[in-house]
Amino acid sequence: MNYEKKFKALLEKYQRLEQQLEGLLIDSDKKLPSYLENNNEMFVIIELIFDTNNQAVDFYFRKVNSTFQKIIGLPIEEIIDHKVNDIFVIVENYWFETFARVLKTGNTQSFQNYSKELQKYFEIYACKVNEQEIAIIFNEIPENTKKLTQLKETKAKVVALNISKDRLLTVIAHDLRSPFNVILGYSNLLIENATANRNLEETLKYSTILYTKAKESLVMLDNILEWGNTQNEYVNFKIEKIRINILIEEMIQILHPSASIKKISLVFNASDPIAVLADRNMLKSIFVNLISNAIKFTNANGEIQISSSIQNDFCEVRISDNGVGIDPKKQAELFKSNKNTSSIGTAGESGSGLGLLICKEFVQMNHGEIKSESKIGRGSSFIFTLPLSL
């Protein structure tokens, strides 16, 4: 980079603004009103306020142009003859010291400043008008403002990624490890049973527990992989026409073995045929997570109802159970990525807490919405929408 050339350009710009300010002081009664009204930069004239030690501590706005008023966002009567400390929350002492120096020496001063209230960077040029007043031009530096915005966006992404990383590490270190310990323990019991030729009923009991824990582990592993995939901004997905009733029936067949272990009925209240626009794999993942959750929090011999209906230009899918319900405080945090809302199921089932976050991500990526309804002791409903294929 040619720093000498860049410095020369900045010097020329400063000299030009300095001449512009000084030119206003000549016959100022005629030139200032015109400049105030016709300049796109923020322009003000201030009068400093000094304390008993002759230190500048505040200033009055005596004149401002329409650009300043527009950016500040206040009516003119709330700016003119009002103190800067009454308008802005924080004003650095450096401002008062610099303006007092301008008033004392008569030399034009310039400096850069970031305004938290306006969220902009400015070059500020101050020039003495008379023994009481100073004229100031605020020249925005859009490059710095843009860089600051990009920095804030990057910081927000890093924070979100760290939350995701911590969540995944917790799942891998604890939630995913726990079911494998159960699987290993009961596998050993099965081996002992087979070796000792013990009764079939006990073997069936251990096999059922093994199946349940293996299924939990698989769902958790799928969720970890899918959650990691949702954090990639270049996720590829294919929108296609899907007959929702047919897909629901397929998912009930897939999840029926899990429900039958707890003797839970999966009931589909079929509607007229409905076609939606969505990614098939994402939609399957939504159903697996929501129905598996319903099974997890429904007692033995319970019932889960699934229905679909048309609501305006969307298909609404409702998955309702008559299980234990959700505490209102926890319900408010179900879809928040920085909260771990995982709970133990009615048969001791564990989970990662990622399932509902994945559902939210996938529903939103398919241009729908998701919400929950629940009452303690009476069950829960999860409702999501998808755009219709017309």
Short mmCIF file of C-alpha atoms in Angstrom, two decimals:
data_model
loop_
_atom_site.label_atom_id
_atom_site.label_comp_id
_atom_site.label_asym_id
_atom_site.label_seq_id
_atom_site.Cartn_x
_atom_site.Cartn_y
_atom_site.Cartn_z
CA MET A 1 0.00 0.00 0.00
CA ASN A 2 1.27 3.51 -0.89
CA TYR A 3 1.02 5.19 2.52
CA GLU A 4 2.62 8.41 1.30
CA LYS A 5 -0.08 8.80 -1.36
CA LYS A 6 -2.84 7.97 1.14
CA PHE A 7 -1.50 10.49 3.66
CA LYS A 8 -1.29 13.18 0.98
CA ALA A 9 -4.94 12.59 0.01
CA LEU A 10 -6.06 12.84 3.65
CA LEU A 11 -4.03 16.04 4.11
CA GLU A 12 -5.63 17.61 1.03
CA LYS A 13 -9.08 16.64 2.30
CA TYR A 14 -8.37 18.19 5.70
CA GLN A 15 -7.03 21.41 4.14
CA ARG A 16 -10.10 21.63 1.89
CA LEU A 17 -12.50 21.28 4.85
CA GLU A 18 -10.44 23.74 6.89
CA GLN A 19 -10.67 26.33 4.09
CA GLN A 20 -14.39 25.60 3.82
CA LEU A 21 -14.89 26.30 7.53
CA GLU A 22 -12.71 29.42 7.54
CA GLY A 23 -14.52 30.74 4.49
CA LEU A 24 -17.78 30.60 6.40
CA LEU A 25 -16.40 32.97 9.01
CA ILE A 26 -16.09 35.77 6.47
CA ASP A 27 -19.41 37.54 6.37
CA SER A 28 -20.83 34.64 8.40
CA ASP A 29 -24.29 36.16 8.81
CA LYS A 30 -24.87 35.66 5.07
CA LYS A 31 -22.92 32.47 4.42
CA LEU A 32 -23.77 30.33 7.46
CA PRO A 33 -27.56 30.11 6.91
CA SER A 34 -26.97 28.98 3.32
CA TYR A 35 -24.39 26.39 4.38
CA LEU A 36 -26.61 25.11 7.14
CA GLU A 37 -29.45 24.40 4.73
CA ASN A 38 -27.57 23.18 1.65
CA ASN A 39 -24.82 20.90 2.99
CA ASN A 40 -25.19 17.11 3.18
CA GLU A 41 -22.65 16.84 6.00
CA MET A 42 -23.63 17.30 9.63
CA PHE A 43 -22.89 20.91 10.61
CA VAL A 44 -23.36 22.63 13.97
CA ILE A 45 -22.36 25.75 15.84
CA ILE A 46 -21.84 25.31 19.57
CA GLU A 47 -21.15 27.48 22.63
CA LEU A 48 -18.92 25.95 25.30
CA ILE A 49 -19.86 25.86 28.99
CA PHE A 50 -17.03 26.21 31.54
CA ASP A 51 -16.95 25.32 35.24
CA THR A 52 -15.51 27.44 38.05
CA ASN A 53 -12.01 26.12 37.23
CA ASN A 54 -12.39 27.34 33.62
CA GLN A 55 -12.60 23.73 32.35
CA ALA A 56 -14.99 23.00 29.45
CA VAL A 57 -17.62 20.57 30.75
CA ASP A 58 -20.52 20.90 28.30
CA PHE A 59 -21.80 22.93 25.36
CA TYR A 60 -25.01 24.33 23.91
CA PHE A 61 -26.14 23.69 20.34
CA ARG A 62 -26.77 27.18 18.88
CA LYS A 63 -27.27 26.27 15.20
CA VAL A 64 -27.61 22.93 13.38
CA ASN A 65 -28.37 21.99 9.80
CA SER A 66 -31.17 19.68 8.67
CA THR A 67 -28.71 16.80 8.07
CA PHE A 68 -27.65 16.85 11.73
CA GLN A 69 -31.26 17.01 12.89
CA LYS A 70 -32.28 14.11 10.62
CA ILE A 71 -29.44 11.82 11.77
CA ILE A 72 -29.95 12.67 15.47
CA GLY A 73 -33.68 12.04 15.05
CA LEU A 74 -34.92 14.83 17.32
CA PRO A 75 -37.12 17.87 16.61
CA ILE A 76 -35.20 21.13 16.23
CA GLU A 77 -36.68 22.57 19.45
CA GLU A 78 -35.14 19.65 21.41
CA ILE A 79 -31.66 20.42 20.02
CA ILE A 80 -31.23 24.20 19.74
CA ASP A 81 -30.13 25.81 23.06
CA HIS A 82 -29.95 22.37 24.69
CA LYS A 83 -26.80 20.91 26.27
CA VAL A 84 -25.02 18.02 24.56
CA ASN A 85 -24.99 16.05 27.84
CA ASP A 86 -28.78 16.25 27.92
CA ILE A 87 -29.03 14.74 24.41
CA PHE A 88 -26.30 12.09 24.37
CA VAL A 89 -25.70 9.54 27.12
CA ILE A 90 -21.90 9.65 26.92
CA VAL A 91 -19.70 12.52 25.69
CA GLU A 92 -15.97 12.02 26.12
CA ASN A 93 -13.95 14.72 27.90
CA TYR A 94 -11.66 14.73 24.88
CA TRP A 95 -14.35 16.57 22.95
CA PHE A 96 -14.55 19.41 25.49
CA GLU A 97 -10.76 19.66 25.77
CA THR A 98 -10.34 19.85 22.00
CA PHE A 99 -13.06 22.47 21.51
CA ALA A 100 -11.67 24.56 24.39
CA ARG A 101 -8.26 24.47 22.68
CA VAL A 102 -9.85 25.67 19.42
CA LEU A 103 -11.53 28.55 21.24
CA LYS A 104 -8.33 29.50 23.06
CA THR A 105 -5.82 29.26 20.19
CA GLY A 106 -8.04 29.94 17.18
CA ASN A 107 -6.46 26.96 15.39
CA THR A 108 -8.65 24.47 13.53
CA GLN A 109 -8.61 20.96 15.09
CA SER A 110 -9.65 17.58 13.73
CA PHE A 111 -10.08 14.11 15.23
CA GLN A 112 -11.93 10.85 14.64
CA ASN A 113 -14.65 9.48 16.89
CA TYR A 114 -17.10 6.57 17.04
CA SER A 115 -20.66 7.40 18.12
CA LYS A 116 -22.27 4.53 20.04
CA GLU A 117 -25.71 6.13 19.75
CA LEU A 118 -25.48 6.54 15.96
CA GLN A 119 -23.21 3.52 15.40
CA LYS A 120 -21.08 5.49 12.93
CA TYR A 121 -17.50 6.70 12.64
CA PHE A 122 -16.91 10.42 12.04
CA GLU A 123 -14.04 12.77 11.17
CA ILE A 124 -14.73 15.92 13.17
CA TYR A 125 -13.42 19.35 12.12
CA ALA A 126 -13.75 22.28 14.56
CA CYS A 127 -13.06 25.96 13.82
CA LYS A 128 -13.45 29.12 15.95
CA VAL A 129 -16.32 31.42 14.88
CA ASN A 130 -16.01 34.11 17.57
CA GLU A 131 -15.01 34.42 21.22
CA GLN A 132 -17.92 32.20 22.36
CA GLU A 133 -18.79 29.88 19.43
CA ILE A 134 -17.24 27.06 17.41
CA ALA A 135 -18.34 25.69 14.02
CA ILE A 136 -18.09 21.89 13.59
CA ILE A 137 -18.37 19.60 10.55
CA PHE A 138 -19.07 15.89 11.13
CA ASN A 139 -17.85 13.90 8.11
CA GLU A 140 -18.87 10.22 8.24
CA ILE A 141 -16.20 7.59 7.47
CA PRO A 142 -18.32 4.88 5.80
CA GLU A 143 -15.37 2.48 5.43
CA ASN A 144 -14.84 2.34 9.21
CA THR A 145 -18.56 2.05 9.89
CA LYS A 146 -18.80 -0.83 7.42
CA LYS A 147 -15.80 -2.57 8.98
CA LEU A 148 -17.33 -2.21 12.44
CA THR A 149 -20.61 -3.72 11.23
CA GLN A 150 -18.73 -6.64 9.67
CA LEU A 151 -16.75 -7.11 12.88
CA LYS A 152 -19.97 -7.25 14.95
CA GLU A 153 -21.48 -9.79 12.54
CA THR A 154 -18.33 -11.92 12.69
CA LYS A 155 -18.30 -11.76 16.48
CA ALA A 156 -21.95 -12.87 16.63
CA LYS A 157 -21.16 -15.83 14.34
CA VAL A 158 -18.15 -16.83 16.48
CA VAL A 159 -20.27 -16.70 19.66
CA ALA A 160 -22.97 -18.85 17.99
CA LEU A 161 -20.35 -21.35 16.77
CA ASN A 162 -18.83 -21.59 20.25
CA ILE A 163 -22.27 -22.33 21.72
CA SER A 164 -22.79 -25.05 19.09
CA LYS A 165 -19.32 -26.48 19.75
CA ASP A 166 -19.89 -26.59 23.52
CA ARG A 167 -23.28 -28.23 23.02
CA LEU A 168 -21.82 -30.91 20.73
CA LEU A 169 -18.92 -31.63 23.09
CA THR A 170 -21.37 -32.05 25.98
CA VAL A 171 -23.49 -34.47 23.94
CA ILE A 172 -20.50 -36.51 22.82
CA ALA A 173 -18.85 -36.56 26.26
CA HIS A 174 -21.95 -37.36 28.31
CA ASP A 175 -25.27 -37.97 26.56
CA LEU A 176 -23.90 -40.22 23.82
CA ARG A 177 -21.53 -42.08 26.11
CA SER A 178 -24.20 -43.02 28.65
CA PRO A 179 -26.33 -45.22 26.33
CA PHE A 180 -23.22 -47.10 25.18
CA ASN A 181 -22.40 -47.99 28.78
CA VAL A 182 -25.93 -49.43 29.11
CA ILE A 183 -25.56 -51.32 25.82
CA LEU A 184 -22.24 -52.83 26.94
CA GLY A 185 -23.67 -53.81 30.33
CA TYR A 186 -26.75 -55.55 28.99
CA SER A 187 -24.80 -57.17 26.15
CA ASN A 188 -22.67 -58.80 28.81
CA LEU A 189 -25.81 -60.01 30.63
CA LEU A 190 -27.15 -61.50 27.39
CA ILE A 191 -23.91 -63.36 26.88
CA GLU A 192 -24.11 -64.72 30.43
CA ASN A 193 -27.76 -65.72 29.91
CA ALA A 194 -26.98 -67.50 26.66
CA THR A 195 -23.99 -69.27 28.26
CA ALA A 196 -26.02 -70.38 31.29
CA ASN A 197 -29.10 -71.28 29.18
CA ARG A 198 -31.35 -69.05 31.30
CA ASN A 199 -35.03 -68.42 30.53
CA LEU A 200 -36.15 -66.73 27.34
CA GLU A 201 -38.23 -64.08 29.15
CA GLU A 202 -35.17 -62.53 30.81
CA THR A 203 -33.24 -62.62 27.53
CA LEU A 204 -36.13 -60.87 25.77
CA LYS A 205 -36.18 -58.20 28.50
CA TYR A 206 -32.47 -57.47 28.07
CA SER A 207 -32.79 -57.51 24.28
CA THR A 208 -35.59 -54.93 24.45
CA ILE A 209 -33.45 -52.64 26.62
CA LEU A 210 -30.55 -53.07 24.20
CA TYR A 211 -32.75 -52.17 21.24
CA THR A 212 -34.11 -49.08 23.00
CA LYS A 213 -30.68 -47.78 23.98
CA ALA A 214 -29.21 -48.53 20.55
CA LYS A 215 -32.11 -46.63 18.96
CA GLU A 216 -31.55 -43.67 21.31
CA SER A 217 -27.85 -43.63 20.43
CA LEU A 218 -28.60 -43.71 16.72
CA VAL A 219 -31.07 -40.84 16.97
CA MET A 220 -28.57 -38.83 19.00
CA LEU A 221 -25.79 -39.54 16.52
CA ASP A 222 -28.04 -38.54 13.61
CA ASN A 223 -28.94 -35.34 15.45
CA ILE A 224 -25.30 -34.49 16.07
CA LEU A 225 -24.50 -34.92 12.38
CA GLU A 226 -27.57 -32.98 11.27
CA TRP A 227 -27.01 -30.18 13.80
CA GLY A 228 -23.43 -29.84 12.55
CA ASN A 229 -24.79 -29.69 9.02
CA THR A 230 -27.24 -26.89 9.88
CA GLN A 231 -24.33 -24.75 11.15
CA ASN A 232 -22.81 -24.79 7.66
CA GLU A 233 -24.08 -21.76 5.74
CA TYR A 234 -23.61 -23.69 2.48
CA VAL A 235 -26.12 -26.42 3.29
CA ASN A 236 -27.57 -27.93 0.13
CA PHE A 237 -31.17 -29.03 0.10
CA LYS A 238 -33.63 -29.95 -2.60
CA ILE A 239 -37.17 -28.56 -2.57
CA GLU A 240 -39.66 -30.95 -4.14
CA LYS A 241 -43.36 -31.75 -4.16
CA ILE A 242 -44.17 -34.17 -1.33
CA ARG A 243 -47.50 -35.84 -0.54
CA ILE A 244 -47.53 -35.28 3.20
CA ASN A 245 -50.10 -37.99 4.08
CA ILE A 246 -48.06 -40.69 2.39
CA LEU A 247 -44.86 -39.54 4.14
CA ILE A 248 -46.59 -39.51 7.56
CA GLU A 249 -47.75 -43.10 7.06
CA GLU A 250 -44.17 -44.10 6.12
CA MET A 251 -42.78 -42.44 9.27
CA ILE A 252 -45.37 -44.18 11.48
CA GLN A 253 -44.23 -47.55 10.09
CA ILE A 254 -40.59 -46.67 10.80
CA LEU A 255 -41.26 -45.50 14.38
CA HIS A 256 -43.87 -48.15 15.28
CA PRO A 257 -41.31 -50.55 16.87
CA SER A 258 -40.13 -47.81 19.27
CA ALA A 259 -43.72 -46.97 20.22
CA SER A 260 -44.71 -50.64 20.65
CA ILE A 261 -42.06 -51.16 23.36
CA LYS A 262 -44.09 -48.79 25.58
CA LYS A 263 -47.40 -50.00 24.06
CA ILE A 264 -48.08 -46.51 22.70
CA SER A 265 -50.54 -46.11 19.81
CA LEU A 266 -49.57 -43.94 16.84
CA VAL A 267 -52.80 -42.63 15.30
CA PHE A 268 -52.91 -40.70 12.02
CA ASN A 269 -56.04 -38.65 11.47
CA ALA A 270 -55.83 -38.63 7.70
CA SER A 271 -57.15 -35.62 5.81
CA ASP A 272 -57.71 -35.09 2.11
CA PRO A 273 -54.49 -35.50 0.10
CA ILE A 274 -52.12 -32.55 0.68
CA ALA A 275 -48.93 -31.77 -1.26
CA VAL A 276 -46.21 -29.54 0.21
CA LEU A 277 -42.96 -28.04 -1.02
CA ALA A 278 -40.04 -29.18 1.15
CA ASP A 279 -36.78 -31.07 1.31
CA ARG A 280 -37.68 -34.75 1.82
CA ASN A 281 -34.74 -35.66 4.06
CA MET A 282 -35.25 -32.61 6.30
CA LEU A 283 -38.97 -33.36 6.58
CA LYS A 284 -38.23 -36.98 7.59
CA SER A 285 -35.83 -35.71 10.27
CA ILE A 286 -38.52 -33.37 11.61
CA PHE A 287 -41.00 -36.24 11.93
CA VAL A 288 -38.44 -38.61 13.52
CA ASN A 289 -37.52 -36.04 16.16
CA LEU A 290 -41.05 -34.88 16.99
CA ILE A 291 -42.62 -38.35 17.10
CA SER A 292 -39.64 -39.79 19.02
CA ASN A 293 -39.99 -36.95 21.53
CA ALA A 294 -43.69 -37.72 21.92
CA ILE A 295 -42.90 -41.41 22.54
CA LYS A 296 -40.20 -40.44 25.04
CA PHE A 297 -42.52 -38.31 27.19
CA THR A 298 -45.66 -40.46 26.94
CA ASN A 299 -46.39 -43.12 29.54
CA ALA A 300 -46.97 -46.78 28.68
CA ASN A 301 -50.34 -47.45 26.98
CA GLY A 302 -50.53 -43.80 25.90
CA GLU A 303 -51.52 -42.38 22.53
CA ILE A 304 -49.92 -40.04 19.99
CA GLN A 305 -52.09 -38.40 17.36
CA ILE A 306 -50.79 -36.95 14.10
CA SER A 307 -52.88 -34.78 11.81
CA SER A 308 -52.46 -32.53 8.78
CA SER A 309 -54.71 -29.74 7.53
CA ILE A 310 -54.69 -26.75 5.19
CA GLN A 311 -54.38 -23.30 6.79
CA ASN A 312 -54.41 -20.54 4.16
CA ASP A 313 -51.40 -21.20 1.87
CA PHE A 314 -49.76 -23.65 4.26
CA CYS A 315 -50.10 -27.21 5.44
CA GLU A 316 -50.24 -27.45 9.25
CA VAL A 317 -48.97 -30.66 10.84
CA ARG A 318 -49.84 -31.35 14.48
CA ILE A 319 -48.22 -34.09 16.61
CA SER A 320 -50.00 -34.44 19.97
CA ASP A 321 -49.45 -36.79 22.90
CA ASN A 322 -51.20 -37.42 26.24
CA GLY A 323 -47.92 -37.58 28.12
CA VAL A 324 -46.39 -35.71 31.04
CA GLY A 325 -46.43 -32.22 29.50
CA ILE A 326 -43.78 -29.48 29.71
CA ASP A 327 -43.08 -26.98 32.47
CA PRO A 328 -44.00 -23.45 31.23
CA LYS A 329 -40.52 -22.07 31.99
CA LYS A 330 -38.85 -24.84 30.02
CA GLN A 331 -41.36 -24.50 27.19
CA ALA A 332 -40.30 -20.86 26.68
CA GLU A 333 -36.72 -22.04 26.06
CA LEU A 334 -37.39 -25.12 23.90
CA PHE A 335 -36.12 -23.64 20.63
CA LYS A 336 -33.20 -21.57 22.02
CA SER A 337 -29.73 -22.75 20.98
CA ASN A 338 -28.07 -21.43 24.16
CA LYS A 339 -30.34 -23.47 26.44
CA ASN A 340 -30.14 -27.21 27.10
CA THR A 341 -33.73 -28.37 27.59
CA SER A 342 -33.07 -32.11 27.52
CA SER A 343 -35.07 -34.18 30.06
CA ILE A 344 -35.34 -37.84 31.01
CA GLY A 345 -38.27 -39.70 29.44
CA THR A 346 -41.03 -41.65 31.21
CA ALA A 347 -39.03 -44.90 30.82
CA GLY A 348 -35.65 -43.34 31.65
CA GLU A 349 -34.85 -42.40 28.05
CA SER A 350 -32.07 -39.83 27.66
CA GLY A 351 -31.53 -37.27 24.89
CA SER A 352 -29.18 -34.58 23.61
CA GLY A 353 -31.55 -31.61 23.49
CA LEU A 354 -30.61 -31.05 19.84
CA GLY A 355 -33.72 -32.58 18.27
CA LEU A 356 -36.02 -29.56 18.66
CA LEU A 357 -33.27 -27.17 17.52
CA ILE A 358 -32.86 -29.22 14.36
CA CYS A 359 -36.63 -29.19 13.82
CA LYS A 360 -36.68 -25.40 14.14
CA GLU A 361 -33.74 -24.98 11.73
CA PHE A 362 -35.23 -27.35 9.14
CA VAL A 363 -38.77 -25.94 9.35
CA GLN A 364 -37.45 -22.39 8.89
CA MET A 365 -35.19 -23.42 6.01
CA ASN A 366 -38.31 -24.80 4.32
CA HIS A 367 -40.15 -21.47 4.84
CA GLY A 368 -42.38 -22.68 7.66
CA GLU A 369 -42.89 -22.03 11.37
CA ILE A 370 -42.93 -24.27 14.44
CA LYS A 371 -44.46 -23.84 17.91
CA SER A 372 -45.50 -25.87 20.93
CA GLU A 373 -48.52 -26.15 23.24
CA SER A 374 -48.46 -28.03 26.52
CA LYS A 375 -50.13 -28.57 29.90
CA ILE A 376 -48.46 -30.39 32.76
CA GLY A 377 -50.00 -33.82 33.22
CA ARG A 378 -52.13 -33.59 30.06
CA GLY A 379 -49.61 -33.77 27.25
CA SER A 380 -48.00 -31.66 24.54
CA SER A 381 -48.54 -30.70 20.91
CA PHE A 382 -45.92 -29.60 18.40
CA ILE A 383 -47.26 -27.79 15.38
CA PHE A 384 -45.32 -26.85 12.26
CA THR A 385 -46.25 -25.44 8.87
CA LEU A 386 -44.95 -25.93 5.34
CA PRO A 387 -45.88 -24.11 2.11
CA LEU A 388 -48.42 -25.87 -0.08
CA SER A 389 -47.59 -27.13 -3.55
CA LEU A 390 -50.38 -25.65 -5.68
#
